Amino acid sequence: LSDRFATPTPIAGGKVVTVKPNAGDAGWWSSDEQRGHLGDSFLYAGRYAGQEFLSAVGFDLARIPRGAALNEVILRLNGLKADRLSVPGDVQGAGNAETIWLVQLVGEANAPDLPRSNYLTALSAPAAVTLPPLHADHLAAGNTNTFELDDASRSWLETELLNGATSVLVRLIASGGTGDTMFAWDSGQGPESAGGSPELIVSYGPPPPTPPPL
């Protein structure tokens, strides 16, 4: 997890691609509704007024050739709305000292069908990777949360692509705490977006001359 960011430099024979979610591939869910809100500007995660909120973002990775080594993979999420975020130490945030926000990667085979999913469906999909947690002081409107996948996470994604996957799902959830606290990242879509779409930046090496057999 880092607040600093430098665009990766392509290695010889490789490329760097920046992937953003397609229309309808990002949205949020609340625990009292049967359908999600795809295409909305906000990616909510947390709890508010007795409801739990989570978000999910799908990234299409079809441009990355099968069998190419992944040298760097960086996820960037841009904060959009913090008016319901309780900071530990505030009167309103006294119960939220242990609340953290988790950013998880879900493999294609386990990813739910977002348009048909409810909150429980989106929540119960097993995560393959959980990135370093975010605390309230990491979150602010206009701030960018940047994650660089470590060797194990990058190897998992590389294997996913080698096995024929063409996408990965990122899920945003809050964990712990008892009081109301909620944050929203920018989906890059909808009328209230500030234009800060989630991004997955992938630097990959030269593709093999012949794609490996599935």
mmCIF file of C-alpha atoms in Angstrom:
data_model
loop_
_atom_site.group_PDB
_atom_site.id
_atom_site.type_symbol
_atom_site.label_atom_id
_atom_site.label_comp_id
_atom_site.label_asym_id
_atom_site.label_seq_id
_atom_site.Cartn_x
_atom_site.Cartn_y
_atom_site.Cartn_z
ATOM 1 C CA LEU A 1 0.000 0.000 0.000
ATOM 2 C CA SER A 2 1.431 3.349 -0.990
ATOM 3 C CA ASP A 3 0.358 6.923 -1.632
ATOM 4 C CA ARG A 4 3.204 7.427 -4.099
ATOM 5 C CA PHE A 5 2.893 6.259 -7.678
ATOM 6 C CA ALA A 6 5.198 5.960 -10.665
ATOM 7 C CA THR A 7 4.035 4.402 -13.915
ATOM 8 C CA PRO A 8 5.923 1.129 -14.544
ATOM 9 C CA THR A 9 8.464 1.101 -17.352
ATOM 10 C CA PRO A 10 7.919 -1.682 -19.905
ATOM 11 C CA ILE A 11 10.631 -4.335 -19.989
ATOM 12 C CA ALA A 12 12.182 -5.379 -23.294
ATOM 13 C CA GLY A 13 9.579 -7.088 -25.476
ATOM 14 C CA GLY A 14 6.799 -6.394 -23.002
ATOM 15 C CA LYS A 15 4.083 -3.797 -22.502
ATOM 16 C CA VAL A 16 2.314 -1.820 -19.805
ATOM 17 C CA VAL A 17 -1.483 -1.672 -20.074
ATOM 18 C CA THR A 18 -3.919 0.298 -17.941
ATOM 19 C CA VAL A 19 -7.316 -1.371 -17.558
ATOM 20 C CA LYS A 20 -10.440 0.454 -16.377
ATOM 21 C CA PRO A 21 -13.855 -1.120 -15.758
ATOM 22 C CA ASN A 22 -16.254 -1.209 -18.677
ATOM 23 C CA ALA A 23 -19.712 0.314 -18.350
ATOM 24 C CA GLY A 24 -21.773 -1.771 -15.934
ATOM 25 C CA ASP A 25 -18.742 -3.545 -14.450
ATOM 26 C CA ALA A 26 -18.625 -1.476 -11.240
ATOM 27 C CA GLY A 27 -21.221 -0.889 -8.548
ATOM 28 C CA TRP A 28 -22.316 -1.202 -4.940
ATOM 29 C CA TRP A 29 -24.731 -3.345 -2.913
ATOM 30 C CA SER A 30 -26.547 -2.842 0.392
ATOM 31 C CA SER A 31 -27.712 -5.618 2.691
ATOM 32 C CA ASP A 32 -31.399 -4.615 2.544
ATOM 33 C CA GLU A 33 -31.757 -4.639 -1.267
ATOM 34 C CA GLN A 34 -32.081 -7.485 -3.750
ATOM 35 C CA ARG A 35 -30.082 -5.859 -6.559
ATOM 36 C CA GLY A 36 -26.935 -3.801 -6.839
ATOM 37 C CA HIS A 37 -26.379 -0.323 -8.231
ATOM 38 C CA LEU A 38 -24.208 -0.815 -11.307
ATOM 39 C CA GLY A 39 -23.002 2.254 -13.165
ATOM 40 C CA ASP A 40 -23.448 4.512 -10.127
ATOM 41 C CA SER A 41 -20.689 7.054 -9.459
ATOM 42 C CA PHE A 42 -19.970 5.781 -5.942
ATOM 43 C CA LEU A 43 -18.330 2.583 -4.728
ATOM 44 C CA TYR A 44 -19.588 2.377 -1.141
ATOM 45 C CA ALA A 45 -18.144 0.133 1.565
ATOM 46 C CA GLY A 46 -19.025 0.226 5.247
ATOM 47 C CA ARG A 47 -22.156 0.398 7.363
ATOM 48 C CA TYR A 48 -24.779 3.070 7.774
ATOM 49 C CA ALA A 49 -28.253 3.209 9.353
ATOM 50 C CA GLY A 50 -28.313 -0.515 10.037
ATOM 51 C CA GLN A 51 -27.220 -1.521 6.524
ATOM 52 C CA GLU A 52 -23.975 -3.063 5.309
ATOM 53 C CA PHE A 53 -22.446 -1.868 2.043
ATOM 54 C CA LEU A 54 -19.886 -3.342 -0.315
ATOM 55 C CA SER A 55 -18.690 -2.664 -3.845
ATOM 56 C CA ALA A 56 -17.197 -4.665 -6.698
ATOM 57 C CA VAL A 57 -15.256 -3.756 -9.827
ATOM 58 C CA GLY A 58 -14.612 -6.076 -12.760
ATOM 59 C CA PHE A 59 -11.507 -5.682 -14.920
ATOM 60 C CA ASP A 60 -11.313 -7.161 -18.427
ATOM 61 C CA LEU A 61 -7.811 -8.616 -18.882
ATOM 62 C CA ALA A 62 -8.294 -10.086 -22.359
ATOM 63 C CA ARG A 63 -5.537 -7.832 -23.749
ATOM 64 C CA ILE A 64 -2.876 -9.572 -21.664
ATOM 65 C CA PRO A 65 -1.413 -12.532 -23.577
ATOM 66 C CA ARG A 66 -1.609 -15.937 -21.945
ATOM 67 C CA GLY A 67 1.727 -17.164 -20.707
ATOM 68 C CA ALA A 68 3.340 -13.734 -20.412
ATOM 69 C CA ALA A 69 5.072 -13.097 -17.100
ATOM 70 C CA LEU A 70 3.508 -10.346 -14.988
ATOM 71 C CA ASN A 71 6.308 -8.110 -13.760
ATOM 72 C CA GLU A 72 4.229 -5.487 -11.962
ATOM 73 C CA VAL A 73 0.513 -5.231 -11.168
ATOM 74 C CA ILE A 74 -0.771 -2.063 -9.502
ATOM 75 C CA LEU A 75 -4.324 -1.273 -8.398
ATOM 76 C CA ARG A 76 -5.415 2.351 -7.931
ATOM 77 C CA LEU A 77 -8.642 3.454 -6.236
ATOM 78 C CA ASN A 78 -9.655 7.108 -6.026
ATOM 79 C CA GLY A 79 -11.604 8.438 -3.053
ATOM 80 C CA LEU A 80 -14.820 10.278 -3.898
ATOM 81 C CA LYS A 81 -17.027 10.737 -0.819
ATOM 82 C CA ALA A 82 -16.159 10.706 2.888
ATOM 83 C CA ASP A 83 -19.096 12.548 4.480
ATOM 84 C CA ARG A 84 -20.179 9.367 6.332
ATOM 85 C CA LEU A 85 -16.685 8.288 7.340
ATOM 86 C CA SER A 86 -16.129 8.238 11.119
ATOM 87 C CA VAL A 87 -12.529 8.680 12.200
ATOM 88 C CA PRO A 88 -11.427 6.937 15.430
ATOM 89 C CA GLY A 89 -11.253 9.493 18.214
ATOM 90 C CA ASP A 90 -14.233 11.499 16.997
ATOM 91 C CA VAL A 91 -17.373 11.301 19.111
ATOM 92 C CA GLN A 92 -19.222 9.669 16.218
ATOM 93 C CA GLY A 93 -16.300 7.367 15.515
ATOM 94 C CA ALA A 94 -15.679 6.107 19.032
ATOM 95 C CA GLY A 95 -16.991 2.644 18.134
ATOM 96 C CA ASN A 96 -15.010 2.423 14.917
ATOM 97 C CA ALA A 97 -11.442 2.097 16.156
ATOM 98 C CA GLU A 98 -11.234 -1.433 14.735
ATOM 99 C CA THR A 99 -12.999 -0.827 11.429
ATOM 100 C CA ILE A 100 -10.775 -1.564 8.443
ATOM 101 C CA TRP A 101 -11.483 -1.663 4.732
ATOM 102 C CA LEU A 102 -10.447 -4.736 2.757
ATOM 103 C CA VAL A 103 -9.631 -4.849 -0.928
ATOM 104 C CA GLN A 104 -9.932 -8.394 -2.253
ATOM 105 C CA LEU A 105 -9.343 -10.137 -5.577
ATOM 106 C CA VAL A 106 -11.868 -12.762 -6.658
ATOM 107 C CA GLY A 107 -10.998 -15.185 -9.443
ATOM 108 C CA GLU A 108 -13.111 -15.359 -12.574
ATOM 109 C CA ALA A 109 -14.514 -18.819 -11.784
ATOM 110 C CA ASN A 110 -15.833 -17.610 -8.430
ATOM 111 C CA ALA A 111 -16.922 -14.119 -9.447
ATOM 112 C CA PRO A 112 -20.686 -13.532 -9.207
ATOM 113 C CA ASP A 113 -22.805 -12.348 -12.120
ATOM 114 C CA LEU A 114 -22.967 -8.703 -11.025
ATOM 115 C CA PRO A 115 -26.269 -7.699 -12.673
ATOM 116 C CA ARG A 116 -28.039 -10.626 -10.990
ATOM 117 C CA SER A 117 -26.278 -10.471 -7.630
ATOM 118 C CA ASN A 118 -27.612 -9.339 -4.281
ATOM 119 C CA TYR A 119 -25.485 -8.319 -1.302
ATOM 120 C CA LEU A 120 -25.071 -11.867 0.017
ATOM 121 C CA THR A 121 -24.062 -13.231 -3.385
ATOM 122 C CA ALA A 122 -21.455 -10.519 -3.819
ATOM 123 C CA LEU A 123 -20.167 -10.980 -0.261
ATOM 124 C CA SER A 124 -19.936 -14.775 -0.254
ATOM 125 C CA ALA A 125 -17.759 -15.194 -3.362
ATOM 126 C CA PRO A 126 -14.443 -16.554 -2.009
ATOM 127 C CA ALA A 127 -11.512 -14.150 -2.255
ATOM 128 C CA ALA A 128 -8.175 -15.491 -3.505
ATOM 129 C CA VAL A 129 -6.152 -12.440 -2.458
ATOM 130 C CA THR A 130 -6.665 -9.829 0.280
ATOM 131 C CA LEU A 131 -4.482 -6.756 -0.090
ATOM 132 C CA PRO A 132 -3.085 -4.772 2.886
ATOM 133 C CA PRO A 133 -5.981 -3.267 4.876
ATOM 134 C CA LEU A 134 -6.988 0.378 4.785
ATOM 135 C CA HIS A 135 -7.742 2.333 7.953
ATOM 136 C CA ALA A 136 -9.867 5.458 8.240
ATOM 137 C CA ASP A 137 -6.833 7.726 8.052
ATOM 138 C CA HIS A 138 -5.991 6.250 4.624
ATOM 139 C CA LEU A 139 -9.327 7.401 3.237
ATOM 140 C CA ALA A 140 -10.322 10.849 1.981
ATOM 141 C CA ALA A 141 -12.151 12.334 -0.966
ATOM 142 C CA GLY A 142 -9.566 13.134 -3.615
ATOM 143 C CA ASN A 143 -6.960 10.738 -2.204
ATOM 144 C CA THR A 144 -5.723 7.750 -4.183
ATOM 145 C CA ASN A 145 -5.106 4.357 -2.581
ATOM 146 C CA THR A 146 -2.404 2.518 -4.516
ATOM 147 C CA PHE A 147 -1.611 -1.179 -4.071
ATOM 148 C CA GLU A 148 1.281 -3.037 -5.679
ATOM 149 C CA LEU A 149 0.631 -6.775 -5.786
ATOM 150 C CA ASP A 150 3.330 -8.817 -4.080
ATOM 151 C CA ASP A 151 4.986 -11.859 -5.631
ATOM 152 C CA ALA A 152 2.379 -14.323 -4.362
ATOM 153 C CA SER A 153 -0.593 -12.236 -5.519
ATOM 154 C CA ARG A 154 0.992 -11.574 -8.894
ATOM 155 C CA SER A 155 1.760 -15.275 -9.320
ATOM 156 C CA TRP A 156 -1.873 -16.118 -8.550
ATOM 157 C CA LEU A 157 -3.108 -13.689 -11.218
ATOM 158 C CA GLU A 158 -0.553 -14.974 -13.711
ATOM 159 C CA THR A 159 -1.817 -18.524 -13.142
ATOM 160 C CA GLU A 160 -5.421 -17.356 -13.537
ATOM 161 C CA LEU A 161 -4.610 -15.929 -16.980
ATOM 162 C CA LEU A 162 -2.580 -18.984 -17.931
ATOM 163 C CA ASN A 163 -5.607 -21.148 -17.118
ATOM 164 C CA GLY A 164 -7.809 -19.149 -19.461
ATOM 165 C CA ALA A 165 -9.329 -16.430 -17.266
ATOM 166 C CA THR A 166 -9.881 -13.104 -19.013
ATOM 167 C CA SER A 167 -11.032 -11.029 -16.046
ATOM 168 C CA VAL A 168 -10.621 -10.440 -12.329
ATOM 169 C CA LEU A 169 -13.023 -8.967 -9.779
ATOM 170 C CA VAL A 170 -11.997 -6.502 -7.064
ATOM 171 C CA ARG A 171 -14.262 -6.381 -3.987
ATOM 172 C CA LEU A 172 -14.322 -3.562 -1.410
ATOM 173 C CA ILE A 173 -15.715 -4.320 2.060
ATOM 174 C CA ALA A 174 -15.465 -3.002 5.615
ATOM 175 C CA SER A 175 -14.611 -5.290 8.516
ATOM 176 C CA GLY A 176 -14.797 -4.879 12.280
ATOM 177 C CA GLY A 177 -16.134 -2.071 14.417
ATOM 178 C CA THR A 178 -19.731 -1.487 15.439
ATOM 179 C CA GLY A 179 -20.659 2.121 14.689
ATOM 180 C CA ASP A 180 -21.712 3.775 11.460
ATOM 181 C CA THR A 181 -18.839 4.465 9.094
ATOM 182 C CA MET A 182 -18.837 4.392 5.309
ATOM 183 C CA PHE A 183 -16.572 5.523 2.488
ATOM 184 C CA ALA A 184 -17.006 5.738 -1.270
ATOM 185 C CA TRP A 185 -14.438 5.434 -4.021
ATOM 186 C CA ASP A 186 -14.994 6.743 -7.539
ATOM 187 C CA SER A 187 -16.373 4.270 -10.090
ATOM 188 C CA GLY A 188 -15.418 6.535 -12.987
ATOM 189 C CA GLN A 189 -19.026 6.270 -14.191
ATOM 190 C CA GLY A 190 -22.255 8.166 -13.596
ATOM 191 C CA PRO A 191 -22.958 11.903 -13.268
ATOM 192 C CA GLU A 192 -21.190 12.455 -9.929
ATOM 193 C CA SER A 193 -17.882 10.829 -10.831
ATOM 194 C CA ALA A 194 -14.811 13.050 -10.576
ATOM 195 C CA GLY A 195 -13.262 11.098 -13.449
ATOM 196 C CA GLY A 196 -11.088 8.955 -11.201
ATOM 197 C CA SER A 197 -11.910 5.476 -12.448
ATOM 198 C CA PRO A 198 -10.361 2.457 -10.713
ATOM 199 C CA GLU A 199 -7.290 1.323 -12.618
ATOM 200 C CA LEU A 200 -5.368 -1.921 -12.861
ATOM 201 C CA ILE A 201 -1.928 -1.252 -14.333
ATOM 202 C CA VAL A 202 -0.232 -4.391 -15.599
ATOM 203 C CA SER A 203 3.360 -4.616 -16.820
ATOM 204 C CA TYR A 204 3.972 -7.912 -18.590
ATOM 205 C CA GLY A 205 6.924 -9.474 -20.316
ATOM 206 C CA PRO A 206 7.207 -10.767 -23.885
ATOM 207 C CA PRO A 207 4.476 -13.260 -24.731
ATOM 208 C CA PRO A 208 5.539 -16.811 -25.599
ATOM 209 C CA PRO A 209 5.825 -17.536 -29.352
ATOM 210 C CA THR A 210 2.999 -20.050 -29.017
ATOM 211 C CA PRO A 211 0.322 -19.696 -26.346
ATOM 212 C CA PRO A 212 0.548 -22.591 -23.867
ATOM 213 C CA PRO A 213 -2.177 -25.222 -24.177
ATOM 214 C CA LEU A 214 -5.060 -24.926 -21.710
#
